[in-house]
XYZ file of C-alpha atoms in Angstrom:
576
model
C 21.704 -54.035 -29.049
C 25.272 -54.421 -30.303
C 26.065 -54.526 -34.037
C 26.330 -57.927 -35.729
C 27.137 -56.745 -39.239
C 30.867 -57.472 -38.883
C 30.352 -61.214 -38.223
C 31.487 -63.178 -41.272
C 31.051 -66.653 -42.744
C 34.235 -68.049 -44.272
C 34.333 -70.800 -46.900
C 37.475 -72.401 -48.321
C 36.993 -75.577 -50.335
C 34.916 -77.917 -48.196
C 35.631 -76.051 -44.963
C 33.224 -73.557 -43.377
C 34.055 -71.356 -40.449
C 33.534 -67.915 -39.006
C 35.495 -64.685 -38.958
C 35.120 -61.020 -38.103
C 35.892 -57.711 -39.788
C 38.615 -55.670 -38.045
C 39.271 -53.001 -40.702
C 37.314 -52.032 -43.815
C 39.294 -54.670 -45.754
C 40.675 -57.198 -43.258
C 39.002 -60.207 -41.648
C 40.428 -62.504 -38.962
C 39.765 -66.233 -38.805
C 41.514 -69.456 -37.799
C 44.351 -70.701 -39.980
C 42.826 -74.181 -40.040
C 39.618 -72.813 -41.629
C 41.596 -71.679 -44.698
C 44.207 -74.460 -44.593
C 43.507 -75.501 -48.210
C 44.240 -71.998 -49.546
C 45.577 -71.084 -52.119
C 44.581 -74.357 -53.800
C 40.966 -73.510 -52.899
C 39.450 -70.055 -53.130
C 38.514 -68.185 -49.987
C 35.227 -66.291 -49.858
C 33.786 -64.105 -47.113
C 30.055 -63.452 -46.568
C 28.671 -60.859 -44.192
C 25.339 -62.562 -43.637
C 23.631 -59.551 -42.065
C 24.624 -57.073 -44.773
C 22.799 -58.584 -47.750
C 25.964 -58.382 -49.891
C 27.278 -61.139 -52.144
C 30.240 -63.238 -51.024
C 33.544 -61.406 -51.458
C 36.744 -63.170 -52.600
C 39.681 -62.876 -50.212
C 43.291 -63.975 -49.876
C 45.470 -64.893 -46.905
C 48.032 -62.138 -46.279
C 49.319 -63.128 -42.838
C 49.568 -66.413 -40.970
C 50.388 -67.258 -37.351
C 52.518 -70.289 -38.248
C 49.935 -73.015 -37.497
C 51.140 -76.376 -38.864
C 48.011 -78.587 -38.434
C 49.232 -80.518 -35.371
C 46.956 -80.714 -32.317
C 49.292 -78.576 -30.202
C 50.325 -76.121 -32.923
C 50.407 -72.467 -32.005
C 49.494 -69.522 -34.162
C 46.097 -70.716 -35.436
C 45.386 -67.293 -36.941
C 44.910 -66.148 -40.521
C 44.432 -62.587 -41.757
C 42.286 -62.271 -44.875
C 42.375 -59.308 -47.224
C 39.127 -58.718 -49.096
C 39.114 -57.921 -52.820
C 37.518 -54.597 -51.945
C 36.640 -52.480 -48.946
C 33.201 -52.898 -47.371
C 30.988 -50.159 -45.969
C 30.562 -51.899 -42.604
C 31.702 -50.808 -39.170
C 34.496 -53.144 -37.989
C 34.468 -54.938 -34.639
C 35.734 -53.099 -31.567
C 38.028 -54.692 -28.994
C 37.884 -54.743 -25.211
C 40.911 -54.350 -22.938
C 42.839 -57.627 -22.447
C 41.694 -58.057 -18.818
C 37.983 -57.512 -19.530
C 37.239 -61.156 -20.419
C 37.633 -62.137 -16.784
C 35.788 -61.097 -13.671
C 34.338 -62.152 -10.360
C 31.678 -63.341 -10.917
C 32.568 -64.614 -14.435
C 31.453 -62.507 -17.397
C 29.150 -63.970 -20.045
C 30.822 -64.346 -23.450
C 29.110 -64.877 -26.807
C 30.294 -66.346 -30.115
C 28.475 -66.257 -33.483
C 29.265 -69.219 -35.740
C 27.934 -71.285 -38.626
C 27.389 -74.926 -37.637
C 25.718 -77.398 -40.010
C 22.138 -76.591 -41.003
C 22.462 -73.037 -39.669
C 23.240 -71.034 -42.782
C 22.196 -67.827 -41.051
C 24.368 -68.605 -38.013
C 23.901 -69.506 -34.347
C 24.984 -68.045 -31.010
C 26.660 -69.827 -28.088
C 27.068 -68.619 -24.510
C 30.350 -69.335 -22.733
C 32.672 -67.967 -20.065
C 36.415 -68.043 -19.497
C 37.408 -70.727 -16.992
C 40.332 -68.634 -15.700
C 42.636 -65.856 -16.808
C 45.587 -68.266 -16.940
C 46.822 -69.063 -20.448
C 47.153 -72.726 -21.418
C 50.650 -73.254 -22.833
C 50.981 -69.481 -23.041
C 48.491 -69.407 -25.926
C 44.858 -70.266 -25.152
C 42.107 -69.527 -22.655
C 39.771 -72.385 -21.802
C 36.079 -71.774 -22.416
C 33.294 -73.541 -20.557
C 29.584 -73.450 -21.361
C 27.518 -70.833 -19.546
C 24.689 -73.368 -19.103
C 24.346 -77.136 -19.412
C 21.970 -76.837 -22.371
C 21.710 -74.867 -25.600
C 23.950 -74.734 -28.653
C 27.531 -75.941 -27.917
C 30.675 -75.069 -29.806
C 30.898 -77.206 -32.933
C 32.505 -77.201 -36.405
C 31.572 -73.920 -38.038
C 32.430 -71.799 -34.966
C 36.188 -71.795 -35.604
C 37.290 -68.224 -36.171
C 34.222 -66.702 -34.505
C 34.768 -63.572 -32.443
C 34.306 -64.103 -28.696
C 32.551 -61.000 -27.382
C 31.414 -59.571 -24.065
C 27.658 -60.118 -23.823
C 27.048 -56.688 -22.320
C 29.061 -54.560 -24.760
C 29.698 -56.632 -27.883
C 33.426 -55.858 -27.723
C 35.812 -58.592 -28.838
C 38.069 -60.366 -26.325
C 39.254 -63.275 -28.494
C 38.510 -65.843 -31.176
C 37.190 -69.418 -30.972
C 40.015 -71.748 -31.978
C 38.893 -75.228 -30.870
C 35.993 -77.226 -29.476
C 36.003 -80.530 -27.602
C 35.617 -83.522 -29.915
C 33.561 -85.443 -27.359
C 29.892 -84.321 -27.635
C 29.517 -84.798 -23.870
C 32.270 -82.238 -23.270
C 31.038 -78.705 -23.993
C 34.366 -76.967 -23.383
C 36.416 -75.142 -25.971
C 39.363 -72.835 -26.422
C 39.776 -69.187 -27.236
C 42.755 -67.406 -28.712
C 42.735 -64.144 -26.685
C 43.009 -60.896 -28.612
C 46.333 -59.997 -26.993
C 47.786 -63.335 -28.155
C 46.465 -62.801 -31.687
C 48.338 -59.484 -31.792
C 51.628 -61.375 -31.412
C 51.074 -62.860 -34.857
C 49.628 -59.807 -36.626
C 51.202 -56.673 -35.153
C 48.653 -54.329 -36.743
C 46.015 -55.793 -34.430
C 47.839 -54.254 -31.466
C 46.800 -50.803 -32.714
C 43.145 -51.769 -32.195
C 43.324 -53.330 -28.717
C 43.014 -50.852 -25.801
C 46.021 -50.618 -23.504
C 46.039 -48.537 -20.316
C 48.822 -46.050 -20.978
C 49.347 -45.551 -24.716
C 46.842 -44.585 -27.379
C 46.411 -46.030 -30.869
C 48.655 -43.490 -32.591
C 51.502 -44.111 -30.161
C 51.256 -47.886 -30.532
C 51.122 -47.614 -34.307
C 54.234 -45.428 -34.293
C 56.130 -47.916 -32.116
C 54.999 -50.834 -34.293
C 56.257 -49.143 -37.458
C 59.580 -48.329 -35.819
C 60.035 -51.933 -34.639
C 59.234 -53.123 -38.181
C 61.764 -50.643 -39.567
C 64.488 -52.031 -37.295
C 63.647 -55.571 -38.452
C 63.765 -54.521 -42.127
C 67.328 -53.280 -41.690
C 68.335 -56.591 -40.143
C 67.579 -58.117 -36.741
C 69.717 -56.478 -34.041
C 72.501 -58.422 -32.402
C 70.601 -58.207 -29.134
C 67.582 -60.553 -29.169
C 64.073 -59.745 -27.898
C 64.570 -61.564 -24.566
C 67.643 -59.456 -23.735
C 65.888 -56.242 -24.773
C 62.917 -57.210 -22.597
C 65.153 -57.810 -19.553
C 66.908 -54.489 -20.100
C 63.520 -52.766 -20.266
C 62.009 -54.210 -17.080
C 65.235 -54.075 -15.083
C 65.951 -56.095 -11.963
C 62.452 -55.471 -10.586
C 60.701 -56.863 -13.667
C 59.299 -60.301 -14.340
C 61.048 -62.979 -16.353
C 60.065 -63.378 -20.016
C 56.967 -65.563 -20.458
C 57.582 -69.326 -20.734
C 56.750 -69.332 -24.454
C 59.521 -66.780 -25.111
C 59.280 -64.125 -27.790
C 58.852 -64.834 -31.486
C 60.030 -61.399 -32.586
C 60.944 -57.889 -31.498
C 57.291 -56.933 -31.837
C 56.234 -59.831 -29.609
C 58.424 -58.429 -26.806
C 57.218 -54.854 -27.378
C 53.567 -55.953 -27.389
C 54.018 -57.959 -24.182
C 55.289 -54.801 -22.484
C 52.389 -52.756 -23.868
C 49.606 -55.165 -22.955
C 50.721 -57.255 -19.979
C 53.260 -55.316 -17.880
C 52.366 -52.911 -15.074
C 55.167 -50.426 -15.744
C 54.435 -48.186 -18.772
C 57.941 -46.729 -18.574
C 59.340 -50.171 -19.438
C 58.070 -49.688 -23.004
C 59.943 -46.369 -23.226
C 63.107 -48.092 -21.991
C 62.585 -50.875 -24.547
C 62.348 -48.327 -27.378
C 65.444 -46.472 -26.181
C 67.427 -49.712 -25.835
C 66.293 -50.888 -29.274
C 67.598 -47.595 -30.694
C 71.091 -48.583 -29.558
C 70.988 -51.490 -31.999
C 69.215 -49.817 -34.916
C 71.324 -49.455 -38.082
C 69.166 -46.679 -39.536
C 69.785 -43.150 -38.190
C 66.193 -41.779 -38.617
C 64.720 -44.870 -36.987
C 67.240 -44.629 -34.170
C 66.320 -40.998 -33.509
C 62.579 -41.690 -33.601
C 62.901 -44.582 -31.147
C 64.780 -42.421 -28.659
C 62.083 -39.733 -28.748
C 59.117 -42.146 -28.579
C 56.391 -41.610 -27.403
C 56.634 -37.999 -26.301
C 56.185 -36.439 -29.716
C 52.824 -38.188 -29.976
C 51.715 -38.370 -26.343
C 48.467 -36.789 -25.206
C 48.983 -33.909 -22.779
C 48.969 -35.383 -19.286
C 48.408 -33.747 -15.925
C 51.487 -33.100 -13.852
C 51.586 -35.977 -11.356
C 52.058 -35.407 -7.681
C 55.362 -36.651 -6.228
C 55.167 -40.424 -5.807
C 57.425 -42.185 -3.332
C 57.954 -45.373 -5.333
C 59.081 -48.122 -2.973
C 58.988 -45.634 -0.075
C 57.606 -48.492 2.006
C 59.649 -51.406 3.276
C 56.877 -53.964 3.841
C 56.565 -56.959 6.121
C 54.136 -59.383 4.513
C 52.104 -61.828 6.621
C 50.201 -64.303 4.442
C 47.642 -66.506 6.175
C 46.035 -69.055 3.860
C 43.966 -72.211 4.332
C 46.391 -75.130 4.244
C 44.019 -77.555 2.553
C 44.557 -80.122 5.307
C 41.623 -79.175 7.526
C 39.181 -76.364 8.223
C 41.209 -75.233 11.249
C 44.646 -75.496 9.614
C 46.478 -72.549 8.016
C 49.750 -71.950 6.247
C 51.417 -68.842 7.669
C 54.282 -67.240 5.762
C 56.058 -64.075 6.920
C 58.343 -62.195 4.522
C 60.289 -58.948 4.450
C 60.893 -56.743 1.424
C 64.266 -55.064 1.108
C 63.829 -52.917 -1.981
C 62.178 -55.273 -4.469
C 63.709 -58.428 -3.005
C 61.482 -60.618 -0.878
C 62.991 -62.747 1.867
C 60.885 -65.369 3.638
C 61.698 -65.351 7.362
C 59.257 -68.076 8.395
C 56.696 -70.455 6.938
C 54.705 -73.032 8.898
C 51.430 -74.958 8.890
C 49.522 -74.163 12.101
C 46.177 -74.555 13.794
C 44.134 -71.352 14.135
C 44.987 -70.849 17.827
C 48.734 -70.831 17.078
C 48.640 -68.343 14.181
C 48.859 -65.169 16.285
C 51.929 -65.982 18.440
C 53.831 -67.426 15.484
C 53.068 -64.441 13.241
C 54.067 -61.920 15.929
C 57.403 -63.702 16.544
C 58.201 -63.779 12.839
C 57.203 -60.118 12.399
C 59.797 -59.254 15.035
C 62.398 -61.301 13.117
C 61.414 -59.641 9.841
C 62.432 -56.209 11.136
C 66.068 -57.355 10.849
C 65.627 -57.588 7.058
C 64.033 -54.201 6.398
C 65.729 -51.487 4.397
C 67.015 -48.657 6.575
C 65.713 -45.216 5.758
C 62.344 -46.447 4.500
C 59.052 -46.708 6.334
C 57.913 -50.059 7.612
C 54.478 -51.291 6.558
C 52.911 -54.431 8.041
C 50.637 -56.102 5.505
C 48.304 -58.945 6.481
C 47.081 -60.959 3.487
C 44.029 -62.752 4.836
C 41.297 -65.107 3.650
C 38.176 -63.107 2.865
C 36.331 -64.387 5.960
C 39.197 -63.076 8.157
C 39.362 -59.533 6.743
C 37.458 -58.120 9.714
C 39.884 -59.739 12.182
C 41.415 -57.598 14.933
C 45.024 -57.921 13.672
C 45.596 -54.196 14.331
C 44.724 -54.859 18.011
C 47.132 -57.782 18.457
C 49.498 -57.065 21.345
C 53.064 -57.041 20.096
C 54.607 -59.077 22.899
C 54.543 -60.125 26.537
C 56.604 -57.062 27.503
C 54.754 -54.621 25.231
C 50.997 -54.307 25.571
C 50.672 -51.796 22.713
C 48.385 -52.722 19.804
C 50.307 -53.689 16.684
C 48.416 -51.070 14.660
C 49.670 -48.243 16.871
C 53.308 -49.367 16.619
C 53.543 -49.329 12.818
C 51.376 -48.632 9.759
C 49.249 -51.754 9.273
C 46.887 -52.698 6.442
C 45.014 -55.795 5.359
C 44.658 -57.306 1.891
C 42.368 -59.966 0.456
C 44.125 -63.284 -0.292
C 41.863 -64.113 -3.234
C 42.411 -60.725 -4.846
C 46.164 -60.880 -4.194
C 46.335 -64.081 -6.263
C 44.201 -62.836 -9.163
C 46.296 -61.620 -12.088
C 43.423 -59.673 -13.641
C 42.569 -57.841 -10.385
C 46.231 -57.048 -9.696
C 46.445 -55.555 -13.187
C 43.328 -53.462 -12.599
C 44.682 -52.298 -9.236
C 47.898 -51.163 -10.892
C 45.828 -49.239 -13.451
C 43.860 -47.609 -10.634
C 47.046 -46.434 -8.909
C 48.386 -45.019 -12.175
C 45.189 -42.985 -12.360
C 45.435 -41.921 -8.714
C 49.089 -40.901 -9.054
C 48.045 -38.069 -11.338
C 45.588 -36.665 -8.805
C 46.334 -34.853 -5.526
C 43.358 -36.422 -3.687
C 40.922 -39.296 -4.106
C 37.141 -39.389 -3.918
C 35.566 -41.261 -0.988
C 32.376 -43.167 -1.772
C 30.179 -43.585 1.335
C 28.199 -46.809 1.809
C 26.044 -46.476 4.930
C 24.381 -49.123 7.070
C 21.054 -48.859 5.209
C 22.526 -48.499 1.717
C 20.315 -50.360 -0.769
C 23.047 -50.995 -3.304
C 24.233 -54.562 -3.684
C 20.994 -56.124 -4.977
C 23.008 -57.070 -8.085
C 26.646 -57.497 -6.962
C 27.940 -57.944 -10.544
C 26.438 -54.636 -11.697
C 27.646 -52.908 -8.539
C 31.194 -54.182 -9.132
C 31.183 -52.742 -12.677
C 29.834 -49.424 -11.378
C 32.397 -49.228 -8.568
C 35.254 -50.060 -10.939
C 34.547 -46.880 -12.872
C 33.421 -44.599 -10.036
C 35.225 -45.425 -6.775
C 38.757 -44.538 -5.679
C 38.069 -45.240 -1.996
C 35.051 -46.782 -0.297
C 34.044 -46.089 3.292
C 31.596 -48.502 4.939
C 29.419 -47.606 7.921
C 29.334 -51.202 9.152
C 31.611 -54.266 9.003
C 31.068 -57.097 6.492
C 28.979 -59.287 8.808
C 25.413 -59.304 7.478
C 24.660 -60.967 4.149
C 23.856 -57.598 2.562
C 27.037 -55.925 3.815
C 29.117 -58.886 2.661
C 27.717 -58.502 -0.872
C 28.626 -54.807 -0.890
C 32.079 -55.579 0.495
C 32.795 -58.373 -2.010
C 31.592 -56.220 -4.914
C 34.120 -53.548 -3.886
C 36.904 -56.130 -3.752
C 35.966 -57.487 -7.187
C 35.839 -53.939 -8.569
C 39.539 -53.516 -7.689
C 38.820 -50.634 -5.312
C 42.319 -49.985 -3.907
C 41.294 -48.454 -0.553
C 38.469 -49.580 1.748
C 37.816 -48.372 5.319
C 35.241 -49.510 7.876
C 34.614 -49.879 11.634
C 35.122 -53.419 12.882
C 32.015 -53.269 15.130
C 28.370 -52.803 14.172
C 26.562 -49.458 14.223
C 24.096 -50.496 16.992
C 21.579 -47.876 15.877
C 17.836 -48.146 16.529
C 15.263 -49.558 14.066
C 15.217 -46.270 12.139
C 18.978 -45.927 12.636
C 18.684 -42.914 14.896
C 21.990 -42.437 16.688
C 23.644 -44.679 14.109
C 27.355 -44.965 14.893
C 28.027 -45.938 11.265
C 26.739 -42.613 9.977
C 28.819 -40.674 12.523
C 31.852 -42.809 11.618
C 31.491 -41.945 7.912
C 31.110 -38.243 8.706
C 34.342 -38.222 10.732
C 36.108 -40.346 8.146
C 35.118 -37.990 5.307
C 36.417 -35.001 7.305
C 39.745 -36.667 8.046
C 40.609 -38.146 4.624
C 39.561 -35.083 2.607
C 42.580 -33.732 0.760
C 44.826 -36.689 1.591
C 46.735 -38.562 -1.151
C 45.627 -42.226 -0.987
C 49.223 -43.444 -1.092
C 49.798 -41.905 2.349
C 46.725 -43.393 4.039
C 48.611 -46.177 5.894
C 50.684 -43.529 7.705
C 47.677 -41.364 8.422
C 45.596 -44.259 9.784
C 48.592 -45.245 11.913
C 48.536 -41.775 13.506
C 44.775 -42.063 14.074
C 45.244 -45.422 15.783
C 47.928 -43.984 18.070
C 45.597 -41.123 18.982
C 42.736 -43.555 19.648
C 44.929 -45.805 21.815
C 46.119 -42.842 23.890
C 42.605 -41.399 24.302
C 41.300 -41.255 27.902
C 37.754 -40.157 27.052
C 34.651 -41.751 28.562
C 33.533 -42.788 25.086
C 35.817 -44.760 22.758
C 37.619 -42.691 20.130
C 35.729 -42.833 16.818
C 38.728 -44.568 15.119
C 39.513 -47.072 17.875
C 38.484 -50.027 15.693
C 39.167 -48.506 12.257
C 40.065 -51.132 9.646
C 42.021 -50.268 6.477
C 42.294 -52.406 3.375
C 44.958 -50.789 1.189
C 46.572 -52.501 -1.796
C 49.147 -51.090 -4.188
C 50.819 -53.969 -6.146
C 53.852 -51.792 -6.903
C 55.068 -52.029 -3.306
C 54.698 -55.831 -3.205
C 55.967 -56.949 -6.635
C 55.945 -60.456 -8.003
C 53.757 -62.434 -5.609
C 55.635 -65.656 -4.862
C 53.680 -68.888 -4.563
C 54.301 -71.273 -1.704
C 57.367 -73.361 -2.299
C 55.616 -76.604 -1.422
C 52.102 -77.945 -1.487
C 50.167 -76.814 1.570
C 48.529 -80.240 1.743
C 50.519 -82.672 3.836
């Protein structure tokens, strides 16, 4: 059972709300809960500790101005004294979201519930509303809804108790059970010290605290001539994303965005170095230029990584929305980090193959010379077992497409999920520091998958690559397959045809397939698997044996977001 001692009840004049302890002396709540301060006194009660109410004062404010669309509904309270309670712990920014959705809890103090009440909610999506809020929707259609008294309550993961945000609003209509959450990473924009407490993938607490203090030191000596947007662009370079639509409120806001929401950890180092150019204080300037190496944990020496060694051709096939048999096909070529669309058309299913093959041929004219081509099919989940690697390239060339060039498939749904793309990038950062990756075998009779959500969590922490003994055709195999996709497993391999073993699976082709696969991928860096599978496919195609080569129908799902940056949405609605 997770600790509840850090949940707090906040009173200020006639207002009652919730809050949560984040250090031994600091409590977070909504600015509108303490809007009448300092005219009215603020008191904080930790209802599960048995202590008397403690006076507090507002020491930081997010800038909320009482309007319905006001941003920055955050207040930081400093208690009159420290308390001997363990503060709340935070989850990583992406942990609030998942497939299936994760259950979230909030502990508030509605009317007639002096001891508090719990609500169950989930995040509607990982997209921020107006760059500030996440929408919450009720986990069930009954039970306690969000109501006055929940403002400022910590939103926690039901399974770990770690904080992912704070309740900031509830629907005024009793029939509408939705609400809003201020995510933890957004709260850290308004109180920089909070960024020290929120896990980020690359830098530890001490490193973040050092950077925060250096950014504050620069601001104390006068804001640099170069604003945060310019510093951000210099840090991410030409391959980086544009600043978020809400812009940056401060230098720290830009630094925190790089720490918590960008894929490239080196961008933060570039930001610090660029900020040093504008610092007016010599010690601060020197410290910024050496950050974070003086405080970094020892790291393993990474293997050589061929960043952008691929020059991909991207084939996206998506339902058009205008009929079950209609698809929008878009073929693009990457030259460096620049994506050029060479063809986009709405087609019936029987016309997808010839159109895609023609456009793939055109896309070769756009590829960067000196780099390896990689054909990437982004497919709807129900098409992932399609025989795209066996498509014949043209009327004059009967060779399978997969033997002519490295070819991989990707899942359309996962490609469009910001949280899963972030987790995939984290996985590849981890894999880059290792010479090989571990293959997890899932055979035809594997009994995992009874609880897909639990399996996805387990795979996220334990699997670098997953090999399946059978394709995702049966209901059970589909559950295992989807759990692996939702766990952000970057590499998945399987045979496209069934094992065809007997009732006890004697002579099971799936088992033999996994044995051969394990022998062949042992010791290989996962970043080179597309090339290696390409060689296997060429060998299988050239084989003259009586029995098919074991890899003749080998399928490879391989996804590294760094080689396909900035997914671009369709330029027009797919619905006619």
